[in-house]
Every structure is written in C-alpha cells, then in structure tokens.
Amino acid sequence: MPELAEVETLRRALAPVLIGRKVERVVVRTRSIVAAPGDPLAGFSRTRTRVRPRPLRRAMLLEGCAIRRLERHGKQLAVDTGDGPAICVQLGMTGGLSIAEASRPHEHVIWLLEGGVRLAFSDARRFGLIGCHTSFEDLRERRWASLGPDALTIRAEQLARACAGSGRPIKALLLDQSALAGVGNIYADESLFLAGINPTIPADRLSPERLRTLAGAIRRVLRDAIRAGGSSIRDFRTIDEAPGRYQSLHRVYARAGQPCVRCGSTLESRMIAQRRTVFCRTCQRPTIEAV
DNA sequence: CACCACCCCTGGACGC
DNA sequence: TGCGTCCAGGGGTGGT
C-alpha cells in the first residue's frame, strides 16, 4: 500500500539509476493501465461508461527520450524528460517499480534503458495507473493542480485551511488527496495517534493548537517512515526487492485488539470513510472542543 | 457543494 | 490438502 513514504523511498532509489539515461524501448503489456493524453485521467478501464482509448504511441511513454528528473507530489511520481513528455505513475494499492533483469509477476509496462537497465511497473491488482503528458507542466496542471499540499512539508496554516468549514471526521479529511496529498490509511492512523487526536472528531472542531500538533505529527511520521525505507505490509518493495522497515514501528495500524504502546488500553477499531481505523480511546479522547 | 457508498481487482488469511 | 469466503484500500464516479 504505497503512500507518500513508500513513493519517496522509490524516488530516491530510482533517481541515481534513471537520471541522465535514455529510454531505448518501451513494452506495454497491459494497455488499460496507461492513460494517453486525451484519455480520461482515471484511465478508461475504470470508468463505467466505456471510453475508447486514444492511440498510444511509445514516445508518450518516453521512448527515445532521456530522463532528466523524478518529482513527487503526494503519492504520485513524475518522470520528466525536461524538454519532452512526462509520465505520472500512481502505484495504487499494489503497484511497484523495480529495476531487475528478471521479470516479476504482473508486469504491465517495461522500459529498456541504455546500459542494459530494465525498469518495470508491476501491479497485481491493477489499481495503479500511468498517465502520459506532453510535458511536466501539462502533468502538473492536469494532475497535480487538484491535489492538496504535500504532506511531507505540511504547515499548520495549510492544514487549517483544508479543515476549515469541513464537518467530516478528521481521519476522512486526512485521506482526501485534494485536501492533503500523500497520506493513506497507515500514516493517517499513525499521525492521529501521535498527535493524540481522535479520528472521529470533525475537522473544523480542532483548535489551531491541535492542528499544529497534528501537522507536526504528520511530518514526523512520514520522515521517520522514509528513513526506515517505508512500510512493507504486503507488496511494497523498493527497486531492489528490499522490504521497508517501518511496519515494525507502527503504533496503531493493524494492531486492533492489542495493547496501546503508551497506556496499555486495548486498541479499538472502526470504519471511517470506508477505511479500517485503529485508535486508542484513552490517548485519543473524542472530546469536542470549543473553537 | 459536501459528503458518501460503491466499484474496480487479486492475493493472502482463515474456517471448515 | 483444498476450497470457499472475506478482507485489504486508492481514488474516480455517481447519487443524495
């Protein structure tokens, strides 16, 4: 389940291998995983109303171009050629990028780069997506403009703006990529626990002080997770198959029924915004405070 | 507009 | 051992 920390781990591992290298050939095994310019941003495979996919030319997937930089916003990774096209990789639930000569299961797109480097996008459940754009500017306008500020550097004031006027549970807001980009179910629960905030509290009922605490907790949890190479719950691996180490540091995620690491109470679990949510009723009291 | 249920998909865990 | 069932959830879509 790649979230910001896992995507950033990938970005840092890929950059030294890819930057400056030319893509010699691209192999597309699963057309539906790729959105060409003009295709619905979601990828036509996901829309209920069937849309005929636009013709896909391999130059759209960077064939013949040299890679200049890798950028990340939230959970999305952009591969940019500078003066040419750019692609946006969304890993979804089980997507991954690897550099290996041997093929892995469920490979959908493979880039063969100069020097014998083989980059592959694999995704068992195909929730992931590769968006093709004419330029990095186009990618930013069409894809990243609708995302909220990046969670790794979120400031209290930005979080306050996102929460203002929203009666949704704070957990639901943290998961909303248009409010805050990069936090998924794991780091939402971990951040709320660290901040001592109950996940059911309406976003607009949190005081400025608690929002400051929460913004700091989000930054810290993500920084620590990146330092540990991300969380490997099921599928996530960095480019050389190495698993992350942060899952052993989870304080609440997937620990329902186990004792709270801080107070020993039994951790509770409930559904919020269609997501399993684990928290400590003692350390994260459901107090509604005056604003 | 804000919010939420639903849907896409498959591997792994678990019960019998 | 094997098979059926449930669950995980990112994010777009459509309905309320």
PDB file of C-alpha atoms (C1' of nucleotides) in Angstrom:
ATOM      1  CA  MET A   1       0.000   0.000   0.000  1.00  0.00           C
ATOM      2  CA  PRO A   2       2.294   2.706  -1.182  1.00  0.00           C
ATOM      3  CA  GLU A   3       1.724   6.057   0.460  1.00  0.00           C
ATOM      4  CA  LEU A   4       3.959   9.110   0.414  1.00  0.00           C
ATOM      5  CA  ALA A   5       6.793   7.444   2.344  1.00  0.00           C
ATOM      6  CA  GLU A   6       6.915   4.462   0.009  1.00  0.00           C
ATOM      7  CA  VAL A   7       6.788   6.601  -3.133  1.00  0.00           C
ATOM      8  CA  GLU A   8       9.546   8.852  -1.791  1.00  0.00           C
ATOM      9  CA  THR A   9      11.622   5.776  -0.970  1.00  0.00           C
ATOM     10  CA  LEU A  10      11.210   4.672  -4.570  1.00  0.00           C
ATOM     11  CA  ARG A  11      12.008   8.119  -5.937  1.00  0.00           C
ATOM     12  CA  ARG A  12      15.273   8.322  -4.015  1.00  0.00           C
ATOM     13  CA  ALA A  13      16.298   4.830  -5.073  1.00  0.00           C
ATOM     14  CA  LEU A  14      15.394   5.329  -8.728  1.00  0.00           C
ATOM     15  CA  ALA A  15      16.855   8.785  -9.277  1.00  0.00           C
ATOM     16  CA  PRO A  16      20.560   7.848  -9.396  1.00  0.00           C
ATOM     17  CA  VAL A  17      19.804   4.937 -11.726  1.00  0.00           C
ATOM     18  CA  LEU A  18      17.472   6.709 -14.149  1.00  0.00           C
ATOM     19  CA  ILE A  19      18.541  10.335 -14.372  1.00  0.00           C
ATOM     20  CA  GLY A  20      20.567  11.087 -17.487  1.00  0.00           C
ATOM     21  CA  ARG A  21      19.732   7.739 -19.058  1.00  0.00           C
ATOM     22  CA  LYS A  22      17.932   7.374 -22.376  1.00  0.00           C
ATOM     23  CA  VAL A  23      14.907   5.120 -22.865  1.00  0.00           C
ATOM     24  CA  GLU A  24      15.654   2.869 -25.817  1.00  0.00           C
ATOM     25  CA  ARG A  25      12.448   0.879 -25.911  1.00  0.00           C
ATOM     26  CA  VAL A  26       9.108   0.615 -24.118  1.00  0.00           C
ATOM     27  CA  VAL A  27       6.988  -2.519 -23.913  1.00  0.00           C
ATOM     28  CA  VAL A  28       3.314  -2.163 -22.994  1.00  0.00           C
ATOM     29  CA  ARG A  29       1.753  -5.427 -21.944  1.00  0.00           C
ATOM     30  CA  THR A  30      -1.431  -4.007 -20.429  1.00  0.00           C
ATOM     31  CA  ARG A  31      -2.907  -1.114 -22.381  1.00  0.00           C
ATOM     32  CA  SER A  32      -5.601  -0.390 -19.787  1.00  0.00           C
ATOM     33  CA  ILE A  33      -3.016   0.624 -17.186  1.00  0.00           C
ATOM     34  CA  VAL A  34      -1.901   3.551 -19.365  1.00  0.00           C
ATOM     35  CA  ALA A  35      -3.795   6.801 -19.917  1.00  0.00           C
ATOM     36  CA  ALA A  36      -2.707   8.552 -23.118  1.00  0.00           C
ATOM     37  CA  PRO A  37      -3.088  12.334 -23.484  1.00  0.00           C
ATOM     38  CA  GLY A  38      -6.803  12.890 -24.002  1.00  0.00           C
ATOM     39  CA  ASP A  39      -7.847   9.729 -22.218  1.00  0.00           C
ATOM     40  CA  PRO A  40      -9.847  10.249 -19.025  1.00  0.00           C
ATOM     41  CA  LEU A  41      -7.433  10.957 -16.208  1.00  0.00           C
ATOM     42  CA  ALA A  42      -8.741   7.977 -14.314  1.00  0.00           C
ATOM     43  CA  GLY A  43      -7.793   5.612 -17.061  1.00  0.00           C
ATOM     44  CA  PHE A  44     -10.548   4.357 -19.323  1.00  0.00           C
ATOM     45  CA  SER A  45     -10.532   0.927 -17.755  1.00  0.00           C
ATOM     46  CA  ARG A  46     -12.019   2.328 -14.580  1.00  0.00           C
ATOM     47  CA  THR A  47     -14.843   4.395 -15.951  1.00  0.00           C
ATOM     48  CA  ARG A  48     -18.175   2.684 -16.093  1.00  0.00           C
ATOM     49  CA  THR A  49     -19.105   4.356 -19.340  1.00  0.00           C
ATOM     50  CA  ARG A  50     -16.748   2.711 -21.776  1.00  0.00           C
ATOM     51  CA  VAL A  51     -14.439   5.162 -23.459  1.00  0.00           C
ATOM     52  CA  ARG A  52     -12.459   4.197 -26.498  1.00  0.00           C
ATOM     53  CA  PRO A  53      -8.795   4.647 -25.613  1.00  0.00           C
ATOM     54  CA  ARG A  54      -6.755   7.089 -27.664  1.00  0.00           C
ATOM     55  CA  PRO A  55      -3.988   5.630 -29.789  1.00  0.00           C
ATOM     56  CA  LEU A  56      -0.910   5.041 -27.701  1.00  0.00           C
ATOM     57  CA  ARG A  57       2.447   5.895 -29.199  1.00  0.00           C
ATOM     58  CA  ARG A  58       5.512   4.689 -27.367  1.00  0.00           C
ATOM     59  CA  ALA A  59       7.060   8.149 -27.454  1.00  0.00           C
ATOM     60  CA  MET A  60       4.321   9.133 -24.994  1.00  0.00           C
ATOM     61  CA  LEU A  61       5.888   6.632 -22.598  1.00  0.00           C
ATOM     62  CA  LEU A  62       9.294   8.315 -23.045  1.00  0.00           C
ATOM     63  CA  GLU A  63      10.716   6.044 -25.737  1.00  0.00           C
ATOM     64  CA  GLY A  64      13.649   7.825 -27.357  1.00  0.00           C
ATOM     65  CA  CYS A  65      13.908  10.399 -24.547  1.00  0.00           C
ATOM     66  CA  ALA A  66      16.465  10.899 -21.819  1.00  0.00           C
ATOM     67  CA  ILE A  67      15.173  11.076 -18.245  1.00  0.00           C
ATOM     68  CA  ARG A  68      16.010  14.379 -16.571  1.00  0.00           C
ATOM     69  CA  ARG A  69      14.338  14.301 -13.180  1.00  0.00           C
ATOM     70  CA  LEU A  70      11.971  12.476 -10.845  1.00  0.00           C
ATOM     71  CA  GLU A  71       9.465  14.545  -8.910  1.00  0.00           C
ATOM     72  CA  ARG A  72       6.902  13.507  -6.340  1.00  0.00           C
ATOM     73  CA  HIS A  73       3.709  15.133  -5.130  1.00  0.00           C
ATOM     74  CA  GLY A  74       1.742  13.213  -2.546  1.00  0.00           C
ATOM     75  CA  LYS A  75       1.675   9.598  -3.681  1.00  0.00           C
ATOM     76  CA  GLN A  76       2.323  10.375  -7.340  1.00  0.00           C
ATOM     77  CA  LEU A  77       5.679  10.085  -9.046  1.00  0.00           C
ATOM     78  CA  ALA A  78       6.542  12.056 -12.183  1.00  0.00           C
ATOM     79  CA  VAL A  79       9.262  11.018 -14.590  1.00  0.00           C
ATOM     80  CA  ASP A  80      10.245  14.058 -16.636  1.00  0.00           C
ATOM     81  CA  THR A  81      12.344  14.414 -19.771  1.00  0.00           C
ATOM     82  CA  GLY A  82      12.777  18.154 -19.451  1.00  0.00           C
ATOM     83  CA  ASP A  83      12.036  19.347 -22.978  1.00  0.00           C
ATOM     84  CA  GLY A  84       9.786  16.420 -23.910  1.00  0.00           C
ATOM     85  CA  PRO A  85       6.977  14.298 -22.479  1.00  0.00           C
ATOM     86  CA  ALA A  86       6.488  13.342 -18.829  1.00  0.00           C
ATOM     87  CA  ILE A  87       4.674  10.452 -17.211  1.00  0.00           C
ATOM     88  CA  CYS A  88       2.866  10.277 -13.894  1.00  0.00           C
ATOM     89  CA  VAL A  89       2.966   6.978 -12.015  1.00  0.00           C
ATOM     90  CA  GLN A  90       0.251   6.162  -9.480  1.00  0.00           C
ATOM     91  CA  LEU A  91       1.011   2.951  -7.652  1.00  0.00           C
ATOM     92  CA  GLY A  92      -2.495   2.361  -6.350  1.00  0.00           C
ATOM     93  CA  MET A  93      -2.673  -0.473  -3.848  1.00  0.00           C
ATOM     94  CA  THR A  94      -0.164  -2.973  -5.123  1.00  0.00           C
ATOM     95  CA  GLY A  95       1.838  -1.160  -7.768  1.00  0.00           C
ATOM     96  CA  GLY A  96       5.610  -1.051  -7.773  1.00  0.00           C
ATOM     97  CA  LEU A  97       8.631  -0.039  -9.825  1.00  0.00           C
ATOM     98  CA  SER A  98      11.631  -2.337  -9.919  1.00  0.00           C
ATOM     99  CA  ILE A  99      14.968  -2.492 -11.622  1.00  0.00           C
ATOM    100  CA  ALA A 100      15.842  -6.092 -12.317  1.00  0.00           C
ATOM    101  CA  GLU A 101      16.836  -8.192 -15.271  1.00  0.00           C
ATOM    102  CA  ALA A 102      14.406 -10.937 -14.387  1.00  0.00           C
ATOM    103  CA  SER A 103      10.726 -10.215 -14.830  1.00  0.00           C
ATOM    104  CA  ARG A 104       8.354 -10.161 -11.873  1.00  0.00           C
ATOM    105  CA  PRO A 105       4.722 -11.269 -11.903  1.00  0.00           C
ATOM    106  CA  HIS A 106       2.101  -8.813 -13.202  1.00  0.00           C
ATOM    107  CA  GLU A 107       4.424  -6.571 -15.156  1.00  0.00           C
ATOM    108  CA  HIS A 108       2.405  -4.153 -17.281  1.00  0.00           C
ATOM    109  CA  VAL A 109       4.941  -1.695 -18.689  1.00  0.00           C
ATOM    110  CA  ILE A 110       8.678  -2.232 -19.153  1.00  0.00           C
ATOM    111  CA  TRP A 111      11.239   0.415 -20.041  1.00  0.00           C
ATOM    112  CA  LEU A 112      14.534  -0.742 -21.522  1.00  0.00           C
ATOM    113  CA  LEU A 113      17.148   1.940 -20.968  1.00  0.00           C
ATOM    114  CA  GLU A 114      20.646   2.376 -22.244  1.00  0.00           C
ATOM    115  CA  GLY A 115      23.290   0.441 -20.365  1.00  0.00           C
ATOM    116  CA  GLY A 116      21.015  -2.586 -20.050  1.00  0.00           C
ATOM    117  CA  VAL A 117      18.845  -1.077 -17.304  1.00  0.00           C
ATOM    118  CA  ARG A 118      15.390  -2.641 -17.170  1.00  0.00           C
ATOM    119  CA  LEU A 119      12.675  -0.701 -15.325  1.00  0.00           C
ATOM    120  CA  ALA A 120       9.324  -2.401 -14.830  1.00  0.00           C
ATOM    121  CA  PHE A 121       5.951  -1.296 -13.494  1.00  0.00           C
ATOM    122  CA  SER A 122       4.134  -4.205 -11.888  1.00  0.00           C
ATOM    123  CA  ASP A 123       0.741  -4.169 -10.206  1.00  0.00           C
ATOM    124  CA  ALA A 124      -1.141  -7.295  -9.216  1.00  0.00           C
ATOM    125  CA  ARG A 125      -4.494  -5.606  -8.670  1.00  0.00           C
ATOM    126  CA  ARG A 126      -4.203  -3.041 -11.411  1.00  0.00           C
ATOM    127  CA  PHE A 127      -5.443  -0.145  -9.281  1.00  0.00           C
ATOM    128  CA  GLY A 128      -2.355   1.721 -10.446  1.00  0.00           C
ATOM    129  CA  LEU A 129      -2.077   3.972 -13.450  1.00  0.00           C
ATOM    130  CA  ILE A 130       0.488   5.552 -15.711  1.00  0.00           C
ATOM    131  CA  GLY A 131      -0.590   8.904 -17.114  1.00  0.00           C
ATOM    132  CA  CYS A 132       1.113  10.265 -20.236  1.00  0.00           C
ATOM    133  CA  HIS A 133       1.565  14.004 -20.599  1.00  0.00           C
ATOM    134  CA  THR A 134       3.059  16.201 -23.298  1.00  0.00           C
ATOM    135  CA  SER A 135       5.205  17.972 -20.705  1.00  0.00           C
ATOM    136  CA  PHE A 136       5.822  18.181 -16.987  1.00  0.00           C
ATOM    137  CA  GLU A 137       3.879  21.461 -16.961  1.00  0.00           C
ATOM    138  CA  ASP A 138       0.921  19.690 -18.536  1.00  0.00           C
ATOM    139  CA  LEU A 139       1.204  16.936 -15.917  1.00  0.00           C
ATOM    140  CA  ARG A 140       1.190  19.484 -13.121  1.00  0.00           C
ATOM    141  CA  GLU A 141      -1.823  21.314 -14.492  1.00  0.00           C
ATOM    142  CA  ARG A 142      -3.927  18.271 -15.281  1.00  0.00           C
ATOM    143  CA  ARG A 143      -2.989  16.013 -12.415  1.00  0.00           C
ATOM    144  CA  TRP A 144      -1.333  17.808  -9.554  1.00  0.00           C
ATOM    145  CA  ALA A 145      -3.324  21.038  -9.545  1.00  0.00           C
ATOM    146  CA  SER A 146      -6.252  19.219  -7.933  1.00  0.00           C
ATOM    147  CA  LEU A 147      -4.110  17.797  -5.130  1.00  0.00           C
ATOM    148  CA  GLY A 148      -3.683  19.452  -1.770  1.00  0.00           C
ATOM    149  CA  PRO A 149      -0.322  20.496  -0.334  1.00  0.00           C
ATOM    150  CA  ASP A 150       2.294  17.774   0.032  1.00  0.00           C
ATOM    151  CA  ALA A 151       2.049  16.066   3.411  1.00  0.00           C
ATOM    152  CA  LEU A 152       5.809  15.765   3.965  1.00  0.00           C
ATOM    153  CA  THR A 153       6.118  19.530   4.389  1.00  0.00           C
ATOM    154  CA  ILE A 154       2.584  20.352   5.562  1.00  0.00           C
ATOM    155  CA  ARG A 155       2.342  23.521   7.660  1.00  0.00           C
ATOM    156  CA  ALA A 156      -0.244  24.097  10.360  1.00  0.00           C
ATOM    157  CA  GLU A 157      -1.752  27.007   8.421  1.00  0.00           C
ATOM    158  CA  GLN A 158      -2.210  24.840   5.321  1.00  0.00           C
ATOM    159  CA  LEU A 159      -3.847  22.105   7.368  1.00  0.00           C
ATOM    160  CA  ALA A 160      -6.117  24.681   8.984  1.00  0.00           C
ATOM    161  CA  ARG A 161      -7.239  25.926   5.564  1.00  0.00           C
ATOM    162  CA  ALA A 162      -8.012  22.356   4.486  1.00  0.00           C
ATOM    163  CA  CYS A 163     -10.031  21.713   7.654  1.00  0.00           C
ATOM    164  CA  ALA A 164     -11.945  24.994   7.674  1.00  0.00           C
ATOM    165  CA  GLY A 165     -15.653  24.501   7.126  1.00  0.00           C
ATOM    166  CA  SER A 166     -15.444  20.716   6.910  1.00  0.00           C
ATOM    167  CA  GLY A 167     -17.565  18.688   9.284  1.00  0.00           C
ATOM    168  CA  ARG A 168     -16.059  15.420   8.118  1.00  0.00           C
ATOM    169  CA  PRO A 169     -14.144  13.272  10.592  1.00  0.00           C
ATOM    170  CA  ILE A 170     -10.502  14.377  10.667  1.00  0.00           C
ATOM    171  CA  LYS A 171      -9.487  10.877   9.527  1.00  0.00           C
ATOM    172  CA  ALA A 172     -11.607  11.224   6.364  1.00  0.00           C
ATOM    173  CA  LEU A 173     -10.059  14.611   5.658  1.00  0.00           C
ATOM    174  CA  LEU A 174      -6.515  13.306   6.010  1.00  0.00           C
ATOM    175  CA  LEU A 175      -7.290  10.627   3.427  1.00  0.00           C
ATOM    176  CA  ASP A 176      -8.726  13.162   0.957  1.00  0.00           C
ATOM    177  CA  GLN A 177      -5.918  13.837  -1.531  1.00  0.00           C
ATOM    178  CA  SER A 178      -7.472  17.125  -2.618  1.00  0.00           C
ATOM    179  CA  ALA A 179      -7.138  18.373   0.968  1.00  0.00           C
ATOM    180  CA  LEU A 180      -3.720  16.904   1.763  1.00  0.00           C
ATOM    181  CA  ALA A 181      -1.612  14.872  -0.651  1.00  0.00           C
ATOM    182  CA  GLY A 182       0.258  11.767   0.366  1.00  0.00           C
ATOM    183  CA  VAL A 183      -1.379  10.350   3.488  1.00  0.00           C
ATOM    184  CA  GLY A 184      -3.127   6.980   3.246  1.00  0.00           C
ATOM    185  CA  ASN A 185      -4.689   4.716   5.817  1.00  0.00           C
ATOM    186  CA  ILE A 186      -1.483   3.712   7.603  1.00  0.00           C
ATOM    187  CA  TYR A 187       0.007   7.151   8.137  1.00  0.00           C
ATOM    188  CA  ALA A 188      -3.376   8.744   8.879  1.00  0.00           C
ATOM    189  CA  ASP A 189      -3.852   6.427  11.858  1.00  0.00           C
ATOM    190  CA  GLU A 190      -0.224   6.745  12.964  1.00  0.00           C
ATOM    191  CA  SER A 191      -0.291  10.554  12.768  1.00  0.00           C
ATOM    192  CA  LEU A 192      -3.563  10.865  14.681  1.00  0.00           C
ATOM    193  CA  PHE A 193      -2.242   8.586  17.421  1.00  0.00           C
ATOM    194  CA  LEU A 194       0.997  10.525  17.707  1.00  0.00           C
ATOM    195  CA  ALA A 195      -0.985  13.771  17.932  1.00  0.00           C
ATOM    196  CA  GLY A 196      -3.419  12.284  20.470  1.00  0.00           C
ATOM    197  CA  ILE A 197      -6.404  13.183  18.301  1.00  0.00           C
ATOM    198  CA  ASN A 198      -9.499  11.020  17.987  1.00  0.00           C
ATOM    199  CA  PRO A 199     -10.131  10.138  14.335  1.00  0.00           C
ATOM    200  CA  THR A 200     -13.880  10.840  14.563  1.00  0.00           C
ATOM    201  CA  ILE A 201     -13.588  14.498  15.577  1.00  0.00           C
ATOM    202  CA  PRO A 202     -14.984  16.837  12.905  1.00  0.00           C
ATOM    203  CA  ALA A 203     -12.107  18.559  11.115  1.00  0.00           C
ATOM    204  CA  ASP A 204     -13.413  22.059  11.748  1.00  0.00           C
ATOM    205  CA  ARG A 205     -13.651  21.484  15.508  1.00  0.00           C
ATOM    206  CA  LEU A 206      -9.907  21.119  16.044  1.00  0.00           C
ATOM    207  CA  SER A 207      -8.223  24.089  17.704  1.00  0.00           C
ATOM    208  CA  PRO A 208      -5.303  25.832  15.994  1.00  0.00           C
ATOM    209  CA  GLU A 209      -3.032  24.344  18.621  1.00  0.00           C
ATOM    210  CA  ARG A 210      -4.162  20.798  17.945  1.00  0.00           C
ATOM    211  CA  LEU A 211      -3.855  21.351  14.196  1.00  0.00           C
ATOM    212  CA  ARG A 212      -0.289  22.484  14.790  1.00  0.00           C
ATOM    213  CA  THR A 213       0.349  19.291  16.756  1.00  0.00           C
ATOM    214  CA  LEU A 214      -1.234  17.230  14.005  1.00  0.00           C
ATOM    215  CA  ALA A 215       0.761  18.878  11.206  1.00  0.00           C
ATOM    216  CA  GLY A 216       3.931  18.174  13.161  1.00  0.00           C
ATOM    217  CA  ALA A 217       2.893  14.576  13.753  1.00  0.00           C
ATOM    218  CA  ILE A 218       2.226  14.024  10.041  1.00  0.00           C
ATOM    219  CA  ARG A 219       5.648  15.396   9.109  1.00  0.00           C
ATOM    220  CA  ARG A 220       7.401  13.364  11.772  1.00  0.00           C
ATOM    221  CA  VAL A 221       5.648  10.080  10.961  1.00  0.00           C
ATOM    222  CA  LEU A 222       6.418  10.458   7.261  1.00  0.00           C
ATOM    223  CA  ARG A 223      10.036  11.486   7.884  1.00  0.00           C
ATOM    224  CA  ASP A 224      10.591   8.511  10.167  1.00  0.00           C
ATOM    225  CA  ALA A 225       8.937   6.162   7.678  1.00  0.00           C
ATOM    226  CA  ILE A 226      11.115   7.421   4.822  1.00  0.00           C
ATOM    227  CA  ARG A 227      14.182   6.970   6.993  1.00  0.00           C
ATOM    228  CA  ALA A 228      13.123   3.357   7.544  1.00  0.00           C
ATOM    229  CA  GLY A 229      12.551   2.766   3.839  1.00  0.00           C
ATOM    230  CA  GLY A 230       8.748   2.791   4.078  1.00  0.00           C
ATOM    231  CA  SER A 231       6.286   0.192   5.330  1.00  0.00           C
ATOM    232  CA  SER A 232       6.041  -3.216   3.691  1.00  0.00           C
ATOM    233  CA  ILE A 233       2.638  -4.601   4.625  1.00  0.00           C
ATOM    234  CA  ARG A 234       2.059  -6.868   1.683  1.00  0.00           C
ATOM    235  CA  ASP A 235       3.590  -5.956  -1.612  1.00  0.00           C
ATOM    236  CA  PHE A 236       5.693  -2.892  -1.221  1.00  0.00           C
ATOM    237  CA  ARG A 237       9.333  -3.328  -2.138  1.00  0.00           C
ATOM    238  CA  THR A 238      11.879  -0.779  -3.193  1.00  0.00           C
ATOM    239  CA  ILE A 239      13.567  -1.164  -6.552  1.00  0.00           C
ATOM    240  CA  ASP A 240      15.891  -3.972  -5.481  1.00  0.00           C
ATOM    241  CA  GLU A 241      13.214  -6.045  -3.720  1.00  0.00           C
ATOM    242  CA  ALA A 242      14.274  -4.925  -0.254  1.00  0.00           C
ATOM    243  CA  PRO A 243      11.299  -4.506   2.091  1.00  0.00           C
ATOM    244  CA  GLY A 244      10.809  -1.388   4.201  1.00  0.00           C
ATOM    245  CA  ARG A 245      11.291  -1.499   7.939  1.00  0.00           C
ATOM    246  CA  TYR A 246       8.707   0.983   9.219  1.00  0.00           C
ATOM    247  CA  GLN A 247       5.930  -1.594   9.626  1.00  0.00           C
ATOM    248  CA  SER A 248       7.647  -2.819  12.788  1.00  0.00           C
ATOM    249  CA  LEU A 249       7.309   0.705  14.170  1.00  0.00           C
ATOM    250  CA  HIS A 250       3.560   1.058  13.609  1.00  0.00           C
ATOM    251  CA  ARG A 251       1.905   2.061  16.865  1.00  0.00           C
ATOM    252  CA  VAL A 252      -1.749   1.525  15.914  1.00  0.00           C
ATOM    253  CA  TYR A 253      -2.152   0.451  12.292  1.00  0.00           C
ATOM    254  CA  ALA A 254      -3.291  -3.190  12.092  1.00  0.00           C
ATOM    255  CA  ARG A 255      -2.966  -3.501  15.890  1.00  0.00           C
ATOM    256  CA  ALA A 256      -6.658  -3.577  16.810  1.00  0.00           C
ATOM    257  CA  GLY A 257      -7.229  -5.577  19.983  1.00  0.00           C
ATOM    258  CA  GLN A 258      -3.619  -5.234  21.065  1.00  0.00           C
ATOM    259  CA  PRO A 259      -2.443  -3.006  23.910  1.00  0.00           C
ATOM    260  CA  CYS A 260      -1.705   0.663  23.303  1.00  0.00           C
ATOM    261  CA  VAL A 261       2.061   1.220  23.379  1.00  0.00           C
ATOM    262  CA  ARG A 262       1.535   4.318  25.510  1.00  0.00           C
ATOM    263  CA  CYS A 263      -1.127   3.397  28.075  1.00  0.00           C
ATOM    264  CA  GLY A 264      -1.802  -0.308  27.666  1.00  0.00           C
ATOM    265  CA  SER A 265      -5.522   0.062  26.860  1.00  0.00           C
ATOM    266  CA  THR A 266      -6.906  -2.242  24.209  1.00  0.00           C
ATOM    267  CA  LEU A 267      -6.795  -0.522  20.830  1.00  0.00           C
ATOM    268  CA  GLU A 268     -10.185  -0.086  19.161  1.00  0.00           C
ATOM    269  CA  SER A 269     -11.168  -0.454  15.548  1.00  0.00           C
ATOM    270  CA  ARG A 270     -13.992   1.018  13.499  1.00  0.00           C
ATOM    271  CA  MET A 271     -14.758   2.041   9.949  1.00  0.00           C
ATOM    272  CA  ILE A 272     -14.346   5.693   8.999  1.00  0.00           C
ATOM    273  CA  ALA A 273     -14.690   6.789   5.384  1.00  0.00           C
ATOM    274  CA  GLN A 274     -14.727   3.149   4.279  1.00  0.00           C
ATOM    275  CA  ARG A 275     -11.347   2.602   5.901  1.00  0.00           C
ATOM    276  CA  ARG A 276     -10.409   0.427   8.856  1.00  0.00           C
ATOM    277  CA  THR A 277      -9.361   2.816  11.586  1.00  0.00           C
ATOM    278  CA  VAL A 278      -7.451   1.854  14.725  1.00  0.00           C
ATOM    279  CA  PHE A 279      -7.026   4.168  17.690  1.00  0.00           C
ATOM    280  CA  CYS A 280      -6.709   4.318  21.471  1.00  0.00           C
ATOM    281  CA  ARG A 281      -9.789   5.649  23.218  1.00  0.00           C
ATOM    282  CA  THR A 282      -7.709   6.728  26.204  1.00  0.00           C
ATOM    283  CA  CYS A 283      -4.881   8.504  24.400  1.00  0.00           C
ATOM    284  CA  GLN A 284      -7.157   9.882  21.672  1.00  0.00           C
ATOM    285  CA  ARG A 285     -10.197  11.141  23.545  1.00  0.00           C
ATOM    286  CA  PRO A 286     -13.259  12.071  21.479  1.00  0.00           C
ATOM    287  CA  THR A 287     -13.504  15.488  23.096  1.00  0.00           C
ATOM    288  CA  ILE A 288     -15.239  18.145  21.032  1.00  0.00           C
ATOM    289  CA  GLU A 289     -13.522  21.371  21.897  1.00  0.00           C
ATOM    290  CA  ALA A 290     -14.655  24.930  21.538  1.00  0.00           C
ATOM    291  CA  VAL A 291     -13.011  26.727  18.662  1.00  0.00           C
TER     292      VAL A 291
ATOM    293  C1'  DC B   1     -21.131  21.956  -2.966  1.00  0.00           C
ATOM    294  C1'  DA B   2     -20.144  18.465   0.505  1.00  0.00           C
ATOM    295  C1'  DC B   3     -20.186  14.094   1.502  1.00  0.00           C
ATOM    296  C1'  DC B   4     -20.517   9.139   0.998  1.00  0.00           C
ATOM    297  C1'  DA B   5     -21.476   4.388  -0.970  1.00  0.00           C
ATOM    298  C1'  DC B   6     -19.872   1.779  -4.472  1.00  0.00           C
ATOM    299  C1'  DC B   7     -16.759  -0.215  -7.670  1.00  0.00           C
ATOM    300  C1'  DC B   8     -12.523  -1.751  -9.909  1.00  0.00           C
ATOM    301  C1'  DC B   9      -9.001  -6.063  -8.765  1.00  0.00           C
ATOM    302  C1'  DT B  10      -6.369 -10.162  -6.760  1.00  0.00           C
ATOM    303  C1'  DG B  11      -3.553 -12.438  -3.135  1.00  0.00           C
ATOM    304  C1'  DG B  12      -3.402 -13.895   1.394  1.00  0.00           C
ATOM    305  C1'  DA B  13      -5.620 -15.309   5.748  1.00  0.00           C
ATOM    306  C1'  DC B  14      -8.804 -18.116   7.710  1.00  0.00           C
ATOM    307  C1'  DG B  15     -12.555 -21.606   8.555  1.00  0.00           C
ATOM    308  C1'  DC B  16     -14.348 -25.979   7.575  1.00  0.00           C
TER     309       DC B  16
ATOM    310  C1'  DT C   1      -4.841 -30.578   1.290  1.00  0.00           C
ATOM    311  C1'  DG C   2      -8.264 -27.884  -0.837  1.00  0.00           C
ATOM    312  C1'  DC C   3     -11.860 -24.924  -1.471  1.00  0.00           C
ATOM    313  C1'  DG C   4     -14.956 -21.021  -0.402  1.00  0.00           C
ATOM    314  C1'  DT C   5     -15.299 -16.557   1.783  1.00  0.00           C
ATOM    315  C1'  DC C   6     -13.720 -12.353   3.489  1.00  0.00           C
ATOM    316  C1'  DC C   7     -10.707  -8.520   3.671  1.00  0.00           C
ATOM    317  C1'  DA C   8      -7.251  -5.030   2.342  1.00  0.00           C
ATOM    318  C1'  DG C   9      -7.889   0.057   0.178  1.00  0.00           C
ATOM    319  C1'  DG C  10      -6.529   4.408  -3.689  1.00  0.00           C
ATOM    320  C1'  DG C  11      -9.254   7.041  -5.957  1.00  0.00           C
ATOM    321  C1'  DG C  12     -12.866   8.022  -9.593  1.00  0.00           C
ATOM    322  C1'  DT C  13     -17.822   8.095 -10.348  1.00  0.00           C
ATOM    323  C1'  DG C  14     -22.406   8.942  -9.478  1.00  0.00           C
ATOM    324  C1'  DG C  15     -26.132   9.603  -6.198  1.00  0.00           C
ATOM    325  C1'  DT C  16     -28.066  12.012  -2.175  1.00  0.00           C
TER     326       DT C  16
END
